[in-house]
Structures are given as C-alpha cells and as structure tokens.
mmCIF file of C-alpha atoms and ligand atoms in Angstrom:
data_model
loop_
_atom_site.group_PDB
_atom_site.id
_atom_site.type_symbol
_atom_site.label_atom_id
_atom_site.label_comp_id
_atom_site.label_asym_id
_atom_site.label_seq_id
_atom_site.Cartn_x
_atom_site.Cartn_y
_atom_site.Cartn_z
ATOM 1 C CA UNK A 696 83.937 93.592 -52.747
ATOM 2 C CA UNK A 697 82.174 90.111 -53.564
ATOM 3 C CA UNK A 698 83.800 87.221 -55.310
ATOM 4 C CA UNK A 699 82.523 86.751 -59.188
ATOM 5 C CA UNK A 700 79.298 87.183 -59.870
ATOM 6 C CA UNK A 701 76.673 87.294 -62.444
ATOM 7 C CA UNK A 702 74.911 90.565 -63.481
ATOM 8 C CA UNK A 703 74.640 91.303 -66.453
ATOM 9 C CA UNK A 704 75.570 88.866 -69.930
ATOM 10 C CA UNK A 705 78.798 90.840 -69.927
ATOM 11 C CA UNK A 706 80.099 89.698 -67.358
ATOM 12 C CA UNK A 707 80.631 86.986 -69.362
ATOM 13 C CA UNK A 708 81.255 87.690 -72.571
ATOM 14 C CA UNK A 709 81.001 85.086 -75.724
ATOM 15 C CA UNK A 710 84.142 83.216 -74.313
ATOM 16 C CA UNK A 711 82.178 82.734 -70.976
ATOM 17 C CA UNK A 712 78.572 81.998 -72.199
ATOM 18 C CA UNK A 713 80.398 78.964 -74.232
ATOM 19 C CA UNK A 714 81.854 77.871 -71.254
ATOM 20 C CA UNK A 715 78.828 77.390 -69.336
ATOM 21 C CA UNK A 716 76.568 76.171 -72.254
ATOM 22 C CA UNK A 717 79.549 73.602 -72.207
ATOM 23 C CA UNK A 718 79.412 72.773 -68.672
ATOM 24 C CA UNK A 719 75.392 72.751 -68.799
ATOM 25 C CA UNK A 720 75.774 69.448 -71.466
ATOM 26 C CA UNK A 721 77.298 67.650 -68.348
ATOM 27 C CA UNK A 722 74.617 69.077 -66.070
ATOM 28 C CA UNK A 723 72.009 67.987 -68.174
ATOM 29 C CA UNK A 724 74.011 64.609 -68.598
ATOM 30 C CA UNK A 725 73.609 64.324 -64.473
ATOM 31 C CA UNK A 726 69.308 65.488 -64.700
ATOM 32 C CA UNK A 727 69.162 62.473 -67.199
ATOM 33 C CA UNK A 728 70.362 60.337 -64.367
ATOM 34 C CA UNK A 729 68.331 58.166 -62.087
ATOM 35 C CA UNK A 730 69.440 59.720 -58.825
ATOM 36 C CA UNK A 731 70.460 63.226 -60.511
ATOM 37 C CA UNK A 732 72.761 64.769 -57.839
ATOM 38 C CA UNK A 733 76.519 65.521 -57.501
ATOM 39 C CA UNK A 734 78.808 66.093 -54.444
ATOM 40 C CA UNK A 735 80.340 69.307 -56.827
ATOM 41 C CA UNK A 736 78.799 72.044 -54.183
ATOM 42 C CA UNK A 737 79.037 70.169 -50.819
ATOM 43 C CA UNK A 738 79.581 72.564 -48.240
ATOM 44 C CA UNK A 739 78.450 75.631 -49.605
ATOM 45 C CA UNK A 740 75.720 77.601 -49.076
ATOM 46 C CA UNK A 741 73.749 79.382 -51.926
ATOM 47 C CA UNK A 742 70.488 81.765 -50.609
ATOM 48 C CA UNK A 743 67.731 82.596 -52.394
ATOM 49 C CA UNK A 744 66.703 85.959 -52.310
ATOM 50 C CA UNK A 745 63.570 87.344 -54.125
ATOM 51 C CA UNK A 746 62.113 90.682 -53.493
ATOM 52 C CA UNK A 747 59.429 89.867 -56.512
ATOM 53 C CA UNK A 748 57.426 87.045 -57.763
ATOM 54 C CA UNK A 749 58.911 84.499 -59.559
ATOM 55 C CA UNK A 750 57.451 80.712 -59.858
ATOM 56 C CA UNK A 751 59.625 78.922 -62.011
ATOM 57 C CA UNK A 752 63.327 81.264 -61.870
ATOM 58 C CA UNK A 753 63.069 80.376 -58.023
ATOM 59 C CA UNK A 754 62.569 76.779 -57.905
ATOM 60 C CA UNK A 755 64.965 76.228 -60.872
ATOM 61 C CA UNK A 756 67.821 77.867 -58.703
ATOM 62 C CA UNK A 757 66.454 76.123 -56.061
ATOM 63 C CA UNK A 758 66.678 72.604 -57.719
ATOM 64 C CA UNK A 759 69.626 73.521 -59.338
ATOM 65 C CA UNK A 760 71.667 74.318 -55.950
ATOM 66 C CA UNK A 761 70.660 71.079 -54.235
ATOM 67 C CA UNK A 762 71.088 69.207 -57.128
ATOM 68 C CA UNK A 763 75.000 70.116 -56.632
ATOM 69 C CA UNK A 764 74.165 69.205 -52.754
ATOM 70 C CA UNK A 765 74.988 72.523 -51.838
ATOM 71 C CA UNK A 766 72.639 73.725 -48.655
ATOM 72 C CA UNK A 767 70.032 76.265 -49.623
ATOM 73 C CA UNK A 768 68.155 78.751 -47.571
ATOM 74 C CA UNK A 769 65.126 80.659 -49.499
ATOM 75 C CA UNK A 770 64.674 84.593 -48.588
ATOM 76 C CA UNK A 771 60.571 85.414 -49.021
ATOM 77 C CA UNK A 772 60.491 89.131 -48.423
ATOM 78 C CA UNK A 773 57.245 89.317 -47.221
ATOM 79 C CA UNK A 774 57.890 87.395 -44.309
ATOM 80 C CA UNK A 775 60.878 89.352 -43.579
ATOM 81 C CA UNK A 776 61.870 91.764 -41.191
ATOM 82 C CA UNK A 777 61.789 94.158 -44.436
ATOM 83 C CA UNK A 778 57.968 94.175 -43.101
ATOM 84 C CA UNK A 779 59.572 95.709 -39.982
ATOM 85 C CA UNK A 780 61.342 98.546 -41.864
ATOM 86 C CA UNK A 781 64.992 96.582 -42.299
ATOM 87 C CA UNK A 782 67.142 97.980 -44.876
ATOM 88 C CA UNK A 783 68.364 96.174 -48.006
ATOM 89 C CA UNK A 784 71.510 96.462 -46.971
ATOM 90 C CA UNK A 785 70.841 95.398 -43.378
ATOM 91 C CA UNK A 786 69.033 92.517 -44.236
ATOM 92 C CA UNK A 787 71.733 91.353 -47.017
ATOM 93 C CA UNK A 788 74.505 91.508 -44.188
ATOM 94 C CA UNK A 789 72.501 89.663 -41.577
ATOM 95 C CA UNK A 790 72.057 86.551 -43.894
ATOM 96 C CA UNK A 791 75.923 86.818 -45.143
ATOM 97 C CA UNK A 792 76.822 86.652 -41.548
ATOM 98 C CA UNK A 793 75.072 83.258 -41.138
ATOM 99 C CA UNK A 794 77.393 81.902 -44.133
ATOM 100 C CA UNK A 795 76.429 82.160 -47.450
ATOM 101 C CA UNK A 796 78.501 81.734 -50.320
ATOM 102 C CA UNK A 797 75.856 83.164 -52.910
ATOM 103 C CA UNK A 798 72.828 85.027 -53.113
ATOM 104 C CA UNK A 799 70.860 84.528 -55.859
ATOM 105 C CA UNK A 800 68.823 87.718 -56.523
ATOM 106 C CA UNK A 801 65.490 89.060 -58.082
ATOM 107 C CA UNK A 802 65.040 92.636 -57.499
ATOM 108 C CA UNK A 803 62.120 94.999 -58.794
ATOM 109 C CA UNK A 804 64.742 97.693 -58.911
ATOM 110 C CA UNK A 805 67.352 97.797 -61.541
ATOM 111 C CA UNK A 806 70.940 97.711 -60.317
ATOM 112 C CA UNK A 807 69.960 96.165 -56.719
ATOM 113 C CA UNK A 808 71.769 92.807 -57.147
ATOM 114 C CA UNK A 809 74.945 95.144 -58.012
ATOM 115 C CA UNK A 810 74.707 97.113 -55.154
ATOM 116 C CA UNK A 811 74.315 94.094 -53.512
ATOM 117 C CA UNK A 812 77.557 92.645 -54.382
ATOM 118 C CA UNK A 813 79.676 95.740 -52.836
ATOM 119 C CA UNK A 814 78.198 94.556 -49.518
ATOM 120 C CA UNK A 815 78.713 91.193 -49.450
ATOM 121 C CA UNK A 816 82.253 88.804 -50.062
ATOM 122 C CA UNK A 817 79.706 86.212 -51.482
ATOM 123 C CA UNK A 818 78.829 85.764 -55.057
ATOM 124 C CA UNK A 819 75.790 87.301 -56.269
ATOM 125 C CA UNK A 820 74.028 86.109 -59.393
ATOM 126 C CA UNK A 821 71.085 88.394 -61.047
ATOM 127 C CA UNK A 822 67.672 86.470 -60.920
ATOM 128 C CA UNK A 823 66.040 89.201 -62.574
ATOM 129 C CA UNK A 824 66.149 93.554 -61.942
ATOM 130 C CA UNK A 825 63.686 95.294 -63.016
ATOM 131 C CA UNK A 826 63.455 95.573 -66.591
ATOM 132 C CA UNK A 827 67.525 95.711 -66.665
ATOM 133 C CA UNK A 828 68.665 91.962 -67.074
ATOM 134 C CA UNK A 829 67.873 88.036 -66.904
ATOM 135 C CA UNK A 830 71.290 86.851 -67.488
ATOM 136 C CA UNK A 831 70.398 83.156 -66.597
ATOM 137 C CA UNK A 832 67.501 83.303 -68.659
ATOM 138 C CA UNK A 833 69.716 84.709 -72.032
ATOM 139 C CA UNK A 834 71.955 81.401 -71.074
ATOM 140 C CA UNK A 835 69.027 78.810 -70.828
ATOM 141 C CA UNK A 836 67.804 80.086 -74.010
ATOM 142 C CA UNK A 837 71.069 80.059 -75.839
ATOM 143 C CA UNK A 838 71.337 76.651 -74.725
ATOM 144 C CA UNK A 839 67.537 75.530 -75.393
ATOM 145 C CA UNK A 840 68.611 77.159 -79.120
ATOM 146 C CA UNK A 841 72.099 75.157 -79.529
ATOM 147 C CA UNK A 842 70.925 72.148 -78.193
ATOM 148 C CA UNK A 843 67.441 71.953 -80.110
ATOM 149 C CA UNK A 844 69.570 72.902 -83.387
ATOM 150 C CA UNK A 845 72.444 71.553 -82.669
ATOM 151 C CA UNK A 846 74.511 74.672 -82.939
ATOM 152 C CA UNK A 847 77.768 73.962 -80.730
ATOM 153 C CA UNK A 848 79.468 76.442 -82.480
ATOM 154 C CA UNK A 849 77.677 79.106 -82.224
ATOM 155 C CA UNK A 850 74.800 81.188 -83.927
ATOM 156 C CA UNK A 851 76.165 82.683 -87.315
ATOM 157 C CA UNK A 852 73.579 82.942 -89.618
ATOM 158 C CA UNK A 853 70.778 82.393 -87.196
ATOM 159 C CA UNK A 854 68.028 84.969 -87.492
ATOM 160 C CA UNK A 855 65.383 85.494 -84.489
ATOM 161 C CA UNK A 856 63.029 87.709 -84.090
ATOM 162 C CA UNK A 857 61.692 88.887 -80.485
ATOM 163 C CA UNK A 858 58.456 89.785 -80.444
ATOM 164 C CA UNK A 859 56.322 91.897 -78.101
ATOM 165 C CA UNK A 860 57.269 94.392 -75.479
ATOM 166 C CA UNK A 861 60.510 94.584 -75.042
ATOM 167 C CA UNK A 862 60.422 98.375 -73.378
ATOM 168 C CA UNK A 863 59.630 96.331 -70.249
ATOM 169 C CA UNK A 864 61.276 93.344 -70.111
ATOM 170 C CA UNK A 865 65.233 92.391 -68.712
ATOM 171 C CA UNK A 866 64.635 89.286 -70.770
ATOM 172 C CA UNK A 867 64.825 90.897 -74.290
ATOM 173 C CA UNK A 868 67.535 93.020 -73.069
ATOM 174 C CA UNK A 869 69.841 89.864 -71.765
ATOM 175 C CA UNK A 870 68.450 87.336 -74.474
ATOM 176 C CA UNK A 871 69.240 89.744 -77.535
ATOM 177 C CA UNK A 872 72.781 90.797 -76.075
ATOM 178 C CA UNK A 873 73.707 86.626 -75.498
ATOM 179 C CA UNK A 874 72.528 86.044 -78.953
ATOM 180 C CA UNK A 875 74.551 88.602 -81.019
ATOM 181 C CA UNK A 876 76.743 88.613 -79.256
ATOM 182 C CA UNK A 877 77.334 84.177 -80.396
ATOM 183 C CA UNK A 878 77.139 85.480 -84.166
ATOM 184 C CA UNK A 879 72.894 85.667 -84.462
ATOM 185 C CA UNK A 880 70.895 88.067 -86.106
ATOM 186 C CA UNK A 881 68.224 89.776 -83.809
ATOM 187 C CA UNK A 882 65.393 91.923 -85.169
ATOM 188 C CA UNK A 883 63.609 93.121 -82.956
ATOM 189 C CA UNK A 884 58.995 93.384 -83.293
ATOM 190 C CA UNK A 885 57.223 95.728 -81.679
ATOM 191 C CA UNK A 886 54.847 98.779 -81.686
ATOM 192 C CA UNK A 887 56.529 101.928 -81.263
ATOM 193 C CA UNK A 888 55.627 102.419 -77.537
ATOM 194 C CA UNK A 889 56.632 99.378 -76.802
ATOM 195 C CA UNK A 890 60.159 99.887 -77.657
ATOM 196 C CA UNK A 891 62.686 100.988 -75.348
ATOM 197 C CA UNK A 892 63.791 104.771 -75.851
ATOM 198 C CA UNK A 893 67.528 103.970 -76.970
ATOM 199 C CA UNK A 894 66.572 101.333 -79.291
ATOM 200 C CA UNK A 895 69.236 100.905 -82.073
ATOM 201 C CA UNK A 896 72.201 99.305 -83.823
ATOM 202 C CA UNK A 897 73.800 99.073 -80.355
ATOM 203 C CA UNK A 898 70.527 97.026 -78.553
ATOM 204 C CA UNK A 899 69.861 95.036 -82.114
ATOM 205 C CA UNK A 900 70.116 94.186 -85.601
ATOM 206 C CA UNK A 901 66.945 95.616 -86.996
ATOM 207 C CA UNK A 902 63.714 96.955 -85.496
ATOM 208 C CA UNK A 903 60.352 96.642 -87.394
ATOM 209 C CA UNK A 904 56.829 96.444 -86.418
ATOM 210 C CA UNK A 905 55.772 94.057 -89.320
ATOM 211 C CA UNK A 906 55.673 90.612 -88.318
ATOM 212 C CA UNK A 907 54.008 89.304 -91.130
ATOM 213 C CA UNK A 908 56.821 90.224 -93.014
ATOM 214 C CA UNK A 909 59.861 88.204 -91.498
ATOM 215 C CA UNK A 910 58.072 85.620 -89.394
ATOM 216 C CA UNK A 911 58.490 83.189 -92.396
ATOM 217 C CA UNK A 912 62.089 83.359 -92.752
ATOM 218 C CA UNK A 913 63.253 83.270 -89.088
ATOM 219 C CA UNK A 914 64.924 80.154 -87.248
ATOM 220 C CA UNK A 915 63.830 81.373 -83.752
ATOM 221 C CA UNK A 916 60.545 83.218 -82.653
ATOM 222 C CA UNK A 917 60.754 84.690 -79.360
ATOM 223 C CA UNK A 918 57.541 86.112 -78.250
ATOM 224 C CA UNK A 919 57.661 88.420 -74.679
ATOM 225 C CA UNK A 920 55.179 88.469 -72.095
ATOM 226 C CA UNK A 921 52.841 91.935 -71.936
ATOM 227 C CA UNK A 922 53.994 92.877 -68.673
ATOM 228 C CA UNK A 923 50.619 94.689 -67.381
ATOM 229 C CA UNK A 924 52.054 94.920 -63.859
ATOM 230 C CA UNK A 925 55.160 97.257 -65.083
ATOM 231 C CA UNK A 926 53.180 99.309 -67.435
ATOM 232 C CA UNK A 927 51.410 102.487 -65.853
ATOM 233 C CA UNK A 928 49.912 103.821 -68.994
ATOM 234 C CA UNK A 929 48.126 102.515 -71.840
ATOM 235 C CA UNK A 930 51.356 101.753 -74.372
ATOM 236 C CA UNK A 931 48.793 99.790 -76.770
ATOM 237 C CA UNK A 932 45.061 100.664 -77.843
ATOM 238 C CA UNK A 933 43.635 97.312 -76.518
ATOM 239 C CA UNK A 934 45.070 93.436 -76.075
ATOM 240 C CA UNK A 935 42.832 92.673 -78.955
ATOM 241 C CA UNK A 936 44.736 94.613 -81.283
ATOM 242 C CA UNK A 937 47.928 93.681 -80.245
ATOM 243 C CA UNK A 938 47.129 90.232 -80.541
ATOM 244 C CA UNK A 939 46.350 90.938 -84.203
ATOM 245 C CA UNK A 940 49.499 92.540 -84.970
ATOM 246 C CA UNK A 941 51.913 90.982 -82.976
ATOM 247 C CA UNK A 942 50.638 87.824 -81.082
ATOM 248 C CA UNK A 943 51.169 84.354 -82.988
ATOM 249 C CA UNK A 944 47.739 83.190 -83.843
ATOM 250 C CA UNK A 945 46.671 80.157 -86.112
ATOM 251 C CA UNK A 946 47.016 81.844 -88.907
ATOM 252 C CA UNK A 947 50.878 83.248 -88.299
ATOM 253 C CA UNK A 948 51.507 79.633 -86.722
ATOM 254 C CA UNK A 949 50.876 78.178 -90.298
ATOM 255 C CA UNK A 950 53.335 80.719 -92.165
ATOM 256 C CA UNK A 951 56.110 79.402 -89.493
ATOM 257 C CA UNK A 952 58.841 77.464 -91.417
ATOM 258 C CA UNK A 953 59.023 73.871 -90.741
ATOM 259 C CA UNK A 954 62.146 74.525 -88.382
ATOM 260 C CA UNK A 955 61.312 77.684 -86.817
ATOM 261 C CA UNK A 956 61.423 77.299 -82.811
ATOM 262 C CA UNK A 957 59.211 78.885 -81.041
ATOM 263 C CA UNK A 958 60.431 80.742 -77.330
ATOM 264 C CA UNK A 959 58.671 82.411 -74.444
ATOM 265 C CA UNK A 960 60.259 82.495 -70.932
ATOM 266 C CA UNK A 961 56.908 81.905 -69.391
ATOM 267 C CA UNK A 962 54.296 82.902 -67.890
ATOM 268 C CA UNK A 963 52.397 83.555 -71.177
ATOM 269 C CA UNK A 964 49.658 85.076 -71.436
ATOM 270 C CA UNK A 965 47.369 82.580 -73.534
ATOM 271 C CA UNK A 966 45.339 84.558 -76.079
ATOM 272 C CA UNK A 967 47.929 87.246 -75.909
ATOM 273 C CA UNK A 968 50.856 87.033 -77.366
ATOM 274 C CA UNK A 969 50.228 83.206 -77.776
ATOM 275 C CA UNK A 970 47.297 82.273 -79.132
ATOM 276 C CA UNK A 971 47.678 79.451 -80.372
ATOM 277 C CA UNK A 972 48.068 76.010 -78.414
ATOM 278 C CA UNK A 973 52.428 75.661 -78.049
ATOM 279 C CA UNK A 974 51.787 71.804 -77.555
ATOM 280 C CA UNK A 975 50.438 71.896 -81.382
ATOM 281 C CA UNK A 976 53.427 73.685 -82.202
ATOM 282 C CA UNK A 977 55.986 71.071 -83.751
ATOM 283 C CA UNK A 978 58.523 73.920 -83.044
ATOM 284 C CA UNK A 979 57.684 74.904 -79.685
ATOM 285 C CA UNK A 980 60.584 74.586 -77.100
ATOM 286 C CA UNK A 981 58.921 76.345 -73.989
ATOM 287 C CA UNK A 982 59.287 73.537 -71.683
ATOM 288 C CA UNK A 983 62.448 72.575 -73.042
ATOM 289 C CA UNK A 984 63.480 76.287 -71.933
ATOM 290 C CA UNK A 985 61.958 75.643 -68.409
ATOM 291 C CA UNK A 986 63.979 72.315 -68.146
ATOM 292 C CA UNK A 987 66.985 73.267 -69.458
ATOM 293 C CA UNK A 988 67.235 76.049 -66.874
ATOM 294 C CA UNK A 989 67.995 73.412 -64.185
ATOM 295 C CA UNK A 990 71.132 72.293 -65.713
ATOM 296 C CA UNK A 991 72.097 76.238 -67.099
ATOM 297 C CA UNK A 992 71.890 77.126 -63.534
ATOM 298 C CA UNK A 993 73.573 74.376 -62.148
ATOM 299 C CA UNK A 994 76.199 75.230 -64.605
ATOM 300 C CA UNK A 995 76.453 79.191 -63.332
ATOM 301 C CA UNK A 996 76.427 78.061 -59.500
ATOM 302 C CA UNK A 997 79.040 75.799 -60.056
ATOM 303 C CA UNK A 998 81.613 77.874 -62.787
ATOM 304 C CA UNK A 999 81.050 80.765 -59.545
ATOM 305 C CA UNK A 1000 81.627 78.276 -56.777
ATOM 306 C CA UNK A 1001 82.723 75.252 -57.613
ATOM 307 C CA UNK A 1002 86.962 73.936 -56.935
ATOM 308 C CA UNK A 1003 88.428 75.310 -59.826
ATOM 309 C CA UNK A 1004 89.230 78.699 -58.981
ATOM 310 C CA UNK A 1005 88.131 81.825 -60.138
ATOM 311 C CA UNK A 1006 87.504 80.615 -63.502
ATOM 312 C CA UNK A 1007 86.840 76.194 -63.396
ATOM 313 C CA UNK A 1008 88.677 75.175 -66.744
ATOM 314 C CA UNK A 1009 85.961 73.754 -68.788
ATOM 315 C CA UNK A 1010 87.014 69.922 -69.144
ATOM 316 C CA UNK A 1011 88.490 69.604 -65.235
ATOM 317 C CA UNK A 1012 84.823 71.171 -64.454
ATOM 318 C CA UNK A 1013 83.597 68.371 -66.485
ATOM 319 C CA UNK A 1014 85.656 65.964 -65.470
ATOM 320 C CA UNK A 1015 84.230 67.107 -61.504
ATOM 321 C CA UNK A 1016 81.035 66.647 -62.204
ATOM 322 C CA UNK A 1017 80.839 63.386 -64.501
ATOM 323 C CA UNK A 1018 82.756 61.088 -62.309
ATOM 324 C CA UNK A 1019 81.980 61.812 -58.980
ATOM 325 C CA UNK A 1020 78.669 60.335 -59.583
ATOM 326 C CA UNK A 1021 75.530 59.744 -57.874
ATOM 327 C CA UNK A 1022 75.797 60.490 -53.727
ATOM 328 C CA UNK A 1023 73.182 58.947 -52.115
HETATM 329 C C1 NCD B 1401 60.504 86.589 -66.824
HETATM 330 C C2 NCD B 1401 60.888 87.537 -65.729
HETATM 331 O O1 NCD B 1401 60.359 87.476 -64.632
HETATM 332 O O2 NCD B 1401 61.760 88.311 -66.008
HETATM 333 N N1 NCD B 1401 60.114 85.335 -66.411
HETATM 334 C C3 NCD B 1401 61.095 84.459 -66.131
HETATM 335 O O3 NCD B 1401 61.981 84.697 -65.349
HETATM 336 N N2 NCD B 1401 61.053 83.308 -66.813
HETATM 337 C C4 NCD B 1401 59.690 87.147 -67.877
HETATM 338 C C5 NCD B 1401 58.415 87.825 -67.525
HETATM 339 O O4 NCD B 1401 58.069 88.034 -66.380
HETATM 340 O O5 NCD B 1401 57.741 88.183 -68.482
#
C-alpha cells in the first residue's frame, strides 16, 4: 500500500483543494522570485512516468519537482524495456527499488496510476488516465479561476460552462467535479454524442447543446480539445459544423461578457474549438493556466511529500516554504 496519493479530485475533497490552492499562493510567491527555488523537497526523489504524450503536464511536473530541489528522473516509455515486453508492474517495481518517493503518472488506460499505487510504498499522483481524471489540471484551473477573480473563498455563484467533448476527456470529468464541488455552477455544452453515457445531475448542473444561449451570461468558458486520437467513429458530421455550433468564433467572442474568462488546457486546436485569436481575447487566461500549473504542482508534490506529515498544516507549510528562501 503507497503513502497518499493523488487520483482522482476526491481524494481531496473541498477541504483539500483549498489547502493546496492556499499553498500554491506561496508557490507562486517563490516563481515570482529571482532565483525561484526552495530547499522544501531536498532529498527526495519524484519520477516521471508517462506512458502517453504530454508536452506541457510533463515539464510542469518536471519544473515543479526541481523547483522544490527534489531529484527527478523522467520515465519515456518508448525507450523502455516495455519495448522488450516488461510488465507495468515489473517496470514500476524496478524504478521504486532505485528510490523514489513519487511517481507521477500519465496512463492511456483508466485506473493504471491506481493500480499503480498498490505496488509501490511511494506516492503516486495521476498525470492524466485515459479519459478518467486530470486531477492537477481541475486544481490549476481552480486556481487560474480564484486568482484571476479573486475568489479566495470559493466559487458560489460562479457559472461556467464547458464546452466541447467531454465524452472523451479526464479534464471535464476532474475540472467539473473541483468546481462544484467549491460552490460553482457547471453546465455542461455539447452534441449528444459527445456526451458521456451517464451524464446527469450527479456529473453536472445542467446539460444543453445551445451555446448561443448561455455563453452571454457565464463567468468562465471552458472550451475542450476534440480529441481525434481517442475517437474511433465519427461522433460529429464534420469539424466544420462543430465549429459552428460549438467552437468560439468572432462572432460568439463578441457576445462574451466583459468579465467572462476564457479556459482551454491546451493543445487547442486553432480553427476548432477556438477560432478566434485567445491573445485578442481580453478574457483569455490560457497561459495563465499553463503557468500557474508550476506552482499548483509544486503545491501537490509538496502537501504529499513535504515535512509535515501526512497532511502539512497549511500555514507551517507556508511558513516552510517562504522563509527558507532562495538555495543557490
Ligand atoms: C489534456 C490531457 O492530456 O488530458 N491536456 C493537458 O494535460 N493539459 C487535455 C487534452 O489532451 O485535450
């Protein structure tokens, strides 16, 4: 059995994700600095381990580990033995016996970072599984929401909408369960095949497949990438018409309130579900999602790892990382 670890949003539950939003303010305090690293993770050892391609998840744990000076060692299975015909398992225990302390994992199967944490004592944290969960991805965007709106206490009264094809993607089903679950209100957008079976009250607040109707009254716009890779069938008539419906083009861009953010978790696809240029956006936070991912992450790896025991008490956690200051 593995120490704590992050697989799904419920593992933390609303009490947790304000504990690390709170702890990411001090990260991001320390990526504001000069010479933005911390002693906080010295000595451990956090491996990277991605069974799918990811460009910015990876190098955001990446950063985010060595920012806290932990040691990291990066796991690129196609230059594995798993080439060779080595388990999952096999390979998993060979790295924990050179030392690891977490494994940071992105699966294409669903429930493979679980299994993996009833074969290792290390912590595992879920970079992604299939179209199950994102957990660090709900956080960075709960943060990229609270600090862009300066909501510390939460998300009553916020509406979003997230927009696209959610049948596919572990982001809408992380990002919607972190936001209602801090007081928003989610309605989900999408054509009826792009919908996930058990869609519902329990997965969110409303379903509709009119955009034009709501995108004028919501706070947050979170469009989803088509996922052509995961899709084996043709779930809508052509890109060209789903761009009409559901992508944000110039004309839904002006019917945007003045307020309104606008989300993606990247990589778009440009003339997709964007088509519009985000850098004319005035309510565009997509890079601010890609850089506040650093300090989210640094604030998972160290509430997991860091001195404070199973569960670092928010201001002592603080308190580590704000006054040890700058090590080199
Ligand atoms: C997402 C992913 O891989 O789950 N990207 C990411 O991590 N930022 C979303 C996607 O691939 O559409």
């Amino acid at each position: 059995m593995s120490a704590r670890s992050l697989l799904t949003i419920d593992d933390l539950g609303s009490s947790g994700i304000m504990r690390v939003l709170d702890l990411a303010d001090h990260m991001a305090e320390v990526n504001r600095r000069p010479n933005p690293k911390v002693p906080a993770l010295r000595g451990k050892t956090v491996c990277n381990v991605f069974f799918e391609d990811s460009t910015r998840t990876r190098l955001s744990f990446e950063t985010a580990a060595k920012r806290l000076s932990a040691d990291t060692m990066t796991f690129a299975a196609s230059q594995s033995s798993i080439n060779k015909g080595e388990s999952l398992r096999d390979t998993i225990e060979t790295i924990a016996a050179m030392g690891v302390d977490a494994f940071v994992v992105r699966h294409k199967s669903s429930g493979a970072p679980q299994l993996i944490a009833g074969w290792t004592q290390a912590s595992v944290i879920n970079a992604g599984d299939g179209w199950h969960a994102h957990p660090t991805q709900a956080l960075l965007d709960a943060y990229t929401v609270r600090t862009a709106l300066s909501r510390t206490g939460g998300f009553d009264g916020l509406r979003m909408a997230i927009v696209g094809d959610v049948k596919h993607s572990r982001v809408a089903r992380s990002t919607v369960q972190a936001f209602r679950m801090l007081g928003a209100h989610v309605t989900v957008v999408a054509p009826r095949t792009l919908l996930p079976p058990d869609v519902g009250d329990r997965f969110a607040d409303a379903v509709t497949d009119r955009l034009d109707d709501l995108i004028g009254d919501v706070d947050v716009l979170y469009l989803l990438r088509m996922q052509h890779e995961r899709m084996h069938e043709a779930l809508v008539p052509s890109l060209r018409e789903y761009t009409t419906r559901f992508g944000l083009t110039p004309r839904r861009a002006a019917m945007l309130g003045p307020q309104t953010l606008v989300m993606h978790p990247g990589p778009m696809n440009r003339g997709v579900e964007i088509a519009v240029d985000p850098a004319e956006l005035p309510g565009a936070v997509i890079t601010q999602q890609v850089t506040n991912g650093i300090a989210v992450r640094m604030a998972v790896l160290f509430d997991l790892l860091g001195s404070g025991g199973p569960i670092a008490p928010t201001t002592d956690a603080a308190t580590d990382v704000t006054t040890e200051g700058p090590t080199e």
